[in-house]
XYZ file of C-alpha atoms in Angstrom:
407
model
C 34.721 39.408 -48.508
C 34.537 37.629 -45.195
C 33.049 34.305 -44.569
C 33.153 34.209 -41.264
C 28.994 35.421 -40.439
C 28.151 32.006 -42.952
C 30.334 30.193 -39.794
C 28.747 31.820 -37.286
C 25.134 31.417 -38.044
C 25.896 27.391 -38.184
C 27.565 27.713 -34.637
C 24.540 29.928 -33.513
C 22.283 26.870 -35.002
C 24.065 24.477 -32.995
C 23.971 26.231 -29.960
C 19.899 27.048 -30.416
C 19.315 23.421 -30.985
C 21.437 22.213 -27.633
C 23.963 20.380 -30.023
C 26.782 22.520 -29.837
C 29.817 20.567 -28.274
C 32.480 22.197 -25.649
C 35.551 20.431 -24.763
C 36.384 19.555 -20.853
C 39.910 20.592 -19.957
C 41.388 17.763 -18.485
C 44.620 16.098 -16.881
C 44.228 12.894 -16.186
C 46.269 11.994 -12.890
C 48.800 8.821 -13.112
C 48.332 6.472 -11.161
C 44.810 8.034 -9.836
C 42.452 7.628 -12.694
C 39.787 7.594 -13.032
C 40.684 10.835 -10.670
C 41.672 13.769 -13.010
C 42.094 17.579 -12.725
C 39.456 19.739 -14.393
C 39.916 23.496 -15.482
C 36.705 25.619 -15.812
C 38.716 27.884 -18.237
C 42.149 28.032 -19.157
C 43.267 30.021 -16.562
C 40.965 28.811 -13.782
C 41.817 26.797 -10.912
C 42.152 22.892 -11.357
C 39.480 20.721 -9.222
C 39.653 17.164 -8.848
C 36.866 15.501 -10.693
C 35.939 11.554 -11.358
C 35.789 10.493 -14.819
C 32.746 8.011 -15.711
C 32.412 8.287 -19.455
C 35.909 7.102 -20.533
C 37.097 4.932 -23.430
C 40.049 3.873 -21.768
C 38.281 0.656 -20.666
C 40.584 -1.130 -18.443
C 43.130 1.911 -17.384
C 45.609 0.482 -19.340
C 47.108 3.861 -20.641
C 48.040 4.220 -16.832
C 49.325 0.562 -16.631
C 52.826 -0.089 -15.287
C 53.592 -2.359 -18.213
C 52.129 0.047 -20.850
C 54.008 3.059 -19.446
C 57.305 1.001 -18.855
C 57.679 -0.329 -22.551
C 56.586 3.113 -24.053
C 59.941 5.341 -21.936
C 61.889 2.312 -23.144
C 60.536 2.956 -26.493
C 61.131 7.137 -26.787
C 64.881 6.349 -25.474
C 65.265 3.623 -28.172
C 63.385 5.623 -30.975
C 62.939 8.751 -30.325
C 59.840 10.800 -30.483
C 58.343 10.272 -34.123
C 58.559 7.451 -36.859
C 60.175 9.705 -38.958
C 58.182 9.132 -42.438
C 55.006 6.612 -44.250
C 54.954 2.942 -43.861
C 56.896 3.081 -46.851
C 59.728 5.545 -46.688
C 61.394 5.460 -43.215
C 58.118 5.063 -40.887
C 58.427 0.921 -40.247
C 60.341 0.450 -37.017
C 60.444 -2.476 -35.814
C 57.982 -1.860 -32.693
C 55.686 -1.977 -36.507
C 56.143 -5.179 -37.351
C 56.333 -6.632 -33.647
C 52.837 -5.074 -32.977
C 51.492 -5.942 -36.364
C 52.412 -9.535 -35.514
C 50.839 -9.357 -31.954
C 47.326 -8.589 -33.627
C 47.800 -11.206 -36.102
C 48.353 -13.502 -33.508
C 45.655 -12.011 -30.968
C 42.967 -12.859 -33.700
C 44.364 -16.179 -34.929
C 44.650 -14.474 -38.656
C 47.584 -14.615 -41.003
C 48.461 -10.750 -41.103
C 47.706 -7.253 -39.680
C 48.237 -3.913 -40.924
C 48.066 -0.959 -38.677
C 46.374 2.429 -39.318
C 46.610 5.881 -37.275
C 43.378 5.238 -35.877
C 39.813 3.385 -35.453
C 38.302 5.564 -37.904
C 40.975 5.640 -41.039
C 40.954 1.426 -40.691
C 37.864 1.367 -41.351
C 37.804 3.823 -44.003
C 40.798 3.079 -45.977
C 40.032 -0.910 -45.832
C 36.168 -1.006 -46.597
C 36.812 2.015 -49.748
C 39.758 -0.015 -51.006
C 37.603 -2.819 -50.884
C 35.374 -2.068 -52.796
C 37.710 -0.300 -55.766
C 39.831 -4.193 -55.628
C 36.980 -6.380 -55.909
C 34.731 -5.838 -58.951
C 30.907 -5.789 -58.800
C 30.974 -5.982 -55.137
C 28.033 -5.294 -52.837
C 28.171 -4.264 -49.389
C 25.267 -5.232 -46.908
C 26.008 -2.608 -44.215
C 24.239 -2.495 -40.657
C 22.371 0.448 -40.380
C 23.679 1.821 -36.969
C 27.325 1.242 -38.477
C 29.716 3.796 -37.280
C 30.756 7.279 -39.492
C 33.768 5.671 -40.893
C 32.486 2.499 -41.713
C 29.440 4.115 -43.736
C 31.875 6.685 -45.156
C 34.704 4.059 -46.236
C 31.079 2.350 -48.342
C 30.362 5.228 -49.347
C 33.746 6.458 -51.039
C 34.313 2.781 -52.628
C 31.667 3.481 -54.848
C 30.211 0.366 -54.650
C 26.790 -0.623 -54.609
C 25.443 -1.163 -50.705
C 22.902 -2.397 -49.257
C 21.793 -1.372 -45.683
C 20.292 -3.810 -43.357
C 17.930 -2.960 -40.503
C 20.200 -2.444 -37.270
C 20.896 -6.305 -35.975
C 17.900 -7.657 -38.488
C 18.792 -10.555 -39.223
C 15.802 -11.644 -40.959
C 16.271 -8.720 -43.533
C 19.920 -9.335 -43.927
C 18.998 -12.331 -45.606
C 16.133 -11.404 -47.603
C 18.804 -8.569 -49.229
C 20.969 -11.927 -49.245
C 18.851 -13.902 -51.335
C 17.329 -11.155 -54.211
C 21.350 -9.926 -54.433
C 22.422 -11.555 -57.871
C 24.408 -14.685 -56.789
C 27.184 -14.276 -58.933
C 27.926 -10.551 -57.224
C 30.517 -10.369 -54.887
C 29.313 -9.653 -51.742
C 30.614 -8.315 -48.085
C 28.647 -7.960 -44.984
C 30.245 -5.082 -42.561
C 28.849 -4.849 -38.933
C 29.794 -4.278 -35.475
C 30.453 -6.414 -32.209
C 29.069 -3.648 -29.571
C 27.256 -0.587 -30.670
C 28.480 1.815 -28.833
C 26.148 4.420 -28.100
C 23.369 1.681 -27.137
C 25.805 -0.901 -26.173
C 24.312 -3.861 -27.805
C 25.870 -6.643 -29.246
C 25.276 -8.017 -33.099
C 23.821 -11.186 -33.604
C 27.284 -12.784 -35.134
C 26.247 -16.195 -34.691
C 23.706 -15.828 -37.519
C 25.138 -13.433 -39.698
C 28.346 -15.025 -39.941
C 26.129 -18.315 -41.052
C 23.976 -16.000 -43.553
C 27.412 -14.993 -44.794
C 28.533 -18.666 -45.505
C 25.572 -19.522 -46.826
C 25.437 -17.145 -49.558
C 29.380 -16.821 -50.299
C 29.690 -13.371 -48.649
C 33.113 -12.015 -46.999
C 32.410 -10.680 -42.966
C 34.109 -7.396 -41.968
C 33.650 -6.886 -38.145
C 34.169 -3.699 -36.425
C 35.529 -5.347 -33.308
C 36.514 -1.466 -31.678
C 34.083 -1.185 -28.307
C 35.318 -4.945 -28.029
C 38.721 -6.007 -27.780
C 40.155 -6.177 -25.026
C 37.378 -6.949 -23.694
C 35.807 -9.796 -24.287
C 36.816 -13.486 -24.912
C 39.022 -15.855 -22.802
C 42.760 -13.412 -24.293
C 40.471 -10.516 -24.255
C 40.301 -10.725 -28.360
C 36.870 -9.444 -28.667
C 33.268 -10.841 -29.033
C 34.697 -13.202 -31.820
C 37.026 -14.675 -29.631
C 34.366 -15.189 -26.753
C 32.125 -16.914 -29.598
C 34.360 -19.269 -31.151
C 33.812 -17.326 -34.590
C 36.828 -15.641 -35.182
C 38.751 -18.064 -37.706
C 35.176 -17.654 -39.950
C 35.607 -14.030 -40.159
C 37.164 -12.721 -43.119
C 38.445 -9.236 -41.630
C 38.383 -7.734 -38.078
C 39.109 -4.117 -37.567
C 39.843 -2.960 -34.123
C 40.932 -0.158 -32.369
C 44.428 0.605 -29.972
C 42.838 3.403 -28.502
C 40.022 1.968 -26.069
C 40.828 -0.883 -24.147
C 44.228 -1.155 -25.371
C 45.078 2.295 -24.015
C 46.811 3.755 -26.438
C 46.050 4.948 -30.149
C 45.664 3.502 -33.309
C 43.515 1.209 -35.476
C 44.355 -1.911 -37.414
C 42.716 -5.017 -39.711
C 43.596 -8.432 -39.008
C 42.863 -11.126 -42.196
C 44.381 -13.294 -44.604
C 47.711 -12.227 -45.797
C 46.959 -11.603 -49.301
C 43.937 -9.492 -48.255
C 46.141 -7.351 -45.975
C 48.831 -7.089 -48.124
C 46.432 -5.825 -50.836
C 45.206 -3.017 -48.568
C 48.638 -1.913 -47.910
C 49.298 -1.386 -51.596
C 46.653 0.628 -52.426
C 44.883 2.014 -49.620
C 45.244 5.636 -49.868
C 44.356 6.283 -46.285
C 47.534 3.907 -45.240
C 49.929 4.967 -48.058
C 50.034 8.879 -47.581
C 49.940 9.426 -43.546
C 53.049 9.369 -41.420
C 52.967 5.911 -39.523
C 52.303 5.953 -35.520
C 55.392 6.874 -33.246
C 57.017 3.744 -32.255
C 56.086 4.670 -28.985
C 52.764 4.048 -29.222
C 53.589 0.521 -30.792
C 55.700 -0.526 -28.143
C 52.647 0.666 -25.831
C 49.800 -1.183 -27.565
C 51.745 -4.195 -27.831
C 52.641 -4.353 -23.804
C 49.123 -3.706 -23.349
C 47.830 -6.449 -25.771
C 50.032 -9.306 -24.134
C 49.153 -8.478 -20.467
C 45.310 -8.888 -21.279
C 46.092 -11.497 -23.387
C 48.101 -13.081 -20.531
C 45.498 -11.776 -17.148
C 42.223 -11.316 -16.863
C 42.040 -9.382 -13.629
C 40.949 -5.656 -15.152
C 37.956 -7.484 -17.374
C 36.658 -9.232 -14.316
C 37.322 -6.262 -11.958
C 35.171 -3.863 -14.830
C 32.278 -6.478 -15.583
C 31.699 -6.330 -11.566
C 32.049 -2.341 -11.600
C 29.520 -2.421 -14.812
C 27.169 -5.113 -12.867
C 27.089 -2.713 -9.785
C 26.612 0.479 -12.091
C 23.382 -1.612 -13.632
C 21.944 -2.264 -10.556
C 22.350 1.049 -9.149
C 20.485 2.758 -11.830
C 17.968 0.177 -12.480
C 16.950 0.249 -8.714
C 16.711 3.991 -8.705
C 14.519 3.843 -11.607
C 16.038 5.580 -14.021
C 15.852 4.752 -17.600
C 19.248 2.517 -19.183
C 19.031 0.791 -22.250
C 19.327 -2.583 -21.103
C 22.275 -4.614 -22.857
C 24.781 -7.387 -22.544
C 27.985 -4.948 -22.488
C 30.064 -2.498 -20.635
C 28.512 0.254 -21.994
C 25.483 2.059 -19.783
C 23.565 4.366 -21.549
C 21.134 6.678 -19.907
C 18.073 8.019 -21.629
C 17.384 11.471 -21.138
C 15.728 12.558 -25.159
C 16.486 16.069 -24.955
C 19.786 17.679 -26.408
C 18.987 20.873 -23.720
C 18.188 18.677 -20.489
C 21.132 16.649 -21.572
C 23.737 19.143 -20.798
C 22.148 20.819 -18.593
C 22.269 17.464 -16.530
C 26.262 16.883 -17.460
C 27.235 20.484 -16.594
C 25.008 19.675 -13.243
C 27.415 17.027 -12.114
C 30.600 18.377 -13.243
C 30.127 21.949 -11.885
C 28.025 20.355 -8.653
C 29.304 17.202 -8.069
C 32.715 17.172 -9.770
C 31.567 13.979 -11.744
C 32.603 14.118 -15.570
C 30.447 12.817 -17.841
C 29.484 14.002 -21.682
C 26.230 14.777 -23.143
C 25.854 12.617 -26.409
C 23.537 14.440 -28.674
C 22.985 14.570 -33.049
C 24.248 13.284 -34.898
C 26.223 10.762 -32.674
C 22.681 9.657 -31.599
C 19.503 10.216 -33.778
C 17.298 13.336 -32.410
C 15.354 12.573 -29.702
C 16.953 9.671 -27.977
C 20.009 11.976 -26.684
C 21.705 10.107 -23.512
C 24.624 10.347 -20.798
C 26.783 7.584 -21.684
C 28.651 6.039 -18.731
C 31.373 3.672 -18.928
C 32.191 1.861 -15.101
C 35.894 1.118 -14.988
C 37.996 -1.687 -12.978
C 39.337 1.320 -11.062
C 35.428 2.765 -9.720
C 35.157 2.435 -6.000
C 32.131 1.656 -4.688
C 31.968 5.119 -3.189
C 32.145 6.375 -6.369
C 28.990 4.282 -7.393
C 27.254 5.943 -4.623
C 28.446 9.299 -5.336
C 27.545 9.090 -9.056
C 23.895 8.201 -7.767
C 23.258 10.447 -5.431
C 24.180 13.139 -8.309
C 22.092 11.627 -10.950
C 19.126 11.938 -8.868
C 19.344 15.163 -8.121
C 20.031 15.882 -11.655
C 17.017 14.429 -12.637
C 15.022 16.744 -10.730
C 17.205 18.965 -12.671
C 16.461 17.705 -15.917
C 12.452 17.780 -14.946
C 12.876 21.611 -14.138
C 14.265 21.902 -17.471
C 11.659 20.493 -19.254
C 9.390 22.625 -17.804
C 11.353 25.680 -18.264
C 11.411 24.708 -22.082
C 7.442 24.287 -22.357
């Protein structure tokens, strides 16, 4: 019996509904991103392309620094960490990076994680297995891992309308008040690029006894006077209980962490499955993420230089009329509400323009409000800007064709 027919009518499904995802074969170009080479297929021709929908915030995989500590770090330690946290896999570019984070946020301790996703995961289902009775109040536009780390602590939740702070504390105040109670939310949405209202929730949280976990990812490095996130820039970061970030955006590398108290740290690195049972990250990468995390601490040149790239991007589309969700953050998201018109429009610019950009579809985004999501970075010319307008207009033409087509 094969199965293979069952796989292919739900990649058929995908494809019919405009959803179906391809991968863009790139190299990016040291020393020349956000230039990078792009293959067609695998054995096509490479063309140079521009890259304006990357996570690498501030270029600093490419940086000098970054690159310099990491070959000292592969001729010190080799390739891989060689085992867990606990049997072998804690070098000491570990504990020196796990300090640096500790340090960064102002908390007592930090544990690192292989990525973003498994932080959040591991802490926020551990969480809720340690601490008995709890209740999680949970954002509604909270990323994947953060609603699937709820969901596997088995703990009751509570979901709060997206940045409502008004119905946060109405759930606040009917929750029992001898429950246990966590409120987990982001800095900057990422998709839409909007920032949470921390001022007041971290004051609902106070008010009603409640631990804060802060998905600080789209955010540090970003943000704040040592680049230490939207906390930092706020003042608020000593009255969170737990930030979560990532090493693989802004920092330019890979990995995810939590920064809190030391007990609460040192509880999640006894018993959170998701940290106990995965081969820790190559000290590499450590050495890497912590070069990176003491030159933004230490210069604020690649923020400024991106907030001025974002500013121009902005006002570029908002003069051409075409329709961004207007926000506070780095992130520029273009509305286009079709899954079909919004890769028809990405392929448009890569294959026609040689601009690389992805379609974000479902069930990233919700149906219907599918959208290019562009990221400006320090490194943009203003060429570029120019370039990357001229091509969105025509593809919006495109996209109107398409529509059309599709009626």
């Amino acid at each position: 019996m094969t199965f293979d027919p069952i796989f292919e009518r739900h990649l058929q499904a995908l494809k019919s509904e405009g959803r179906y995802r391809t991968f863009a074969n790139l190299e990016r170009q040291c020393g020349r991103f956000p230039k990078a080479l792009w293959r067609m297929s695998s054995d096509a021709d490479p063309v140079e392309v521009t890259v304006w929908c990357s996570n690498d915030y501030l270029g600093m995989g490419q940086h000098p620094k970054v690159i310099t500590a990491m070959h000292e770090a592969i001729d010190r330690y080799g390739a891989a960490s060689g085992g867990t946290r606990n049997i072998s896999g804690t070098t000491h570019a570990h504990v020196e990076l796990e300090q640096e984070l500790a340090s960064w946020h102002g908390k007592e301790a930090a544990l690192l994680f292989t990525s973003g996703y498994i932080s959040n995961q591991a802490t926020l289902s551990t969480l809720g297995q340690i601490i008995p009775d709890l209740i999680i109040f949970s954002d509604a536009d909270n990323h994947n891992s953060m609603i699937e780390g709820i969901r596997q602590s088995g703990c009751e939740k509570r979901i709060f309308r997206h940045n409502d702070v008004e119905h946060l504390a109405q759930l606040l105040a009917d929750a029992p008040i001898n429950r246990p109670k966590l409120i987990a939310f982001e800095s900057v949405y990422s998709m839409a690029g909007d920032i949470a209202p921390m001022r007041e929730i971290v004051a609902l949280a106070e008010q009603y006894g409640a631990m804060t976990y802060l998905d600080e990812v789209h955010a540090v490095g970003m943000y704040g006077p040592h680049g230490a996130g939207v906390a930092e820039e706020l003042g608020l970061s000593a009255r969170i209980t737990i930030i979560e970030g990532t090493l693989g955006k802004a920092i330019g590398v890979m990995g995810g962490y939590i920064a809190a108290s030391a007990p609460l740290v040192d509880a999640i690195r006894s018993s959170a499955a998701g940290f106990i049972f995965t081969t820790s990250l190559p000290p590499v990468l450590c050495a890497g993420a912590t070069a990176s995390i003491r030159h933004i601490r230490s210069c604020d040149t690649e923020r400024m230089q991106q907030r001025e790239r974002v500013a121009q991007v902005k006002g570029m589309l908002t003069s051409a009329g075409m329709p961004i969700i207007k926000n506070s953050s780095h992130i520029v998201p273009l509305m286009v509400g079709d899954p079909v018109c919004c890769r028809a429009i990405t392929d448009f610019l890569i294959h026609e323009h040689r601009i690389y950009v992805q379609p974000i579809n479902y069930p990233t985004v919700p149906r219907g409000t599918e959208r290019v999501r562009i990221t400006p970075l320090p490194m943009h010319t203003a060429q570029d800007v120019e370039l990357l307008r001229e091509a969105l207009l025509a593809g919006a033409h495109l996209a109107h064709g398409a529509r059309a087509v599709a009626a």
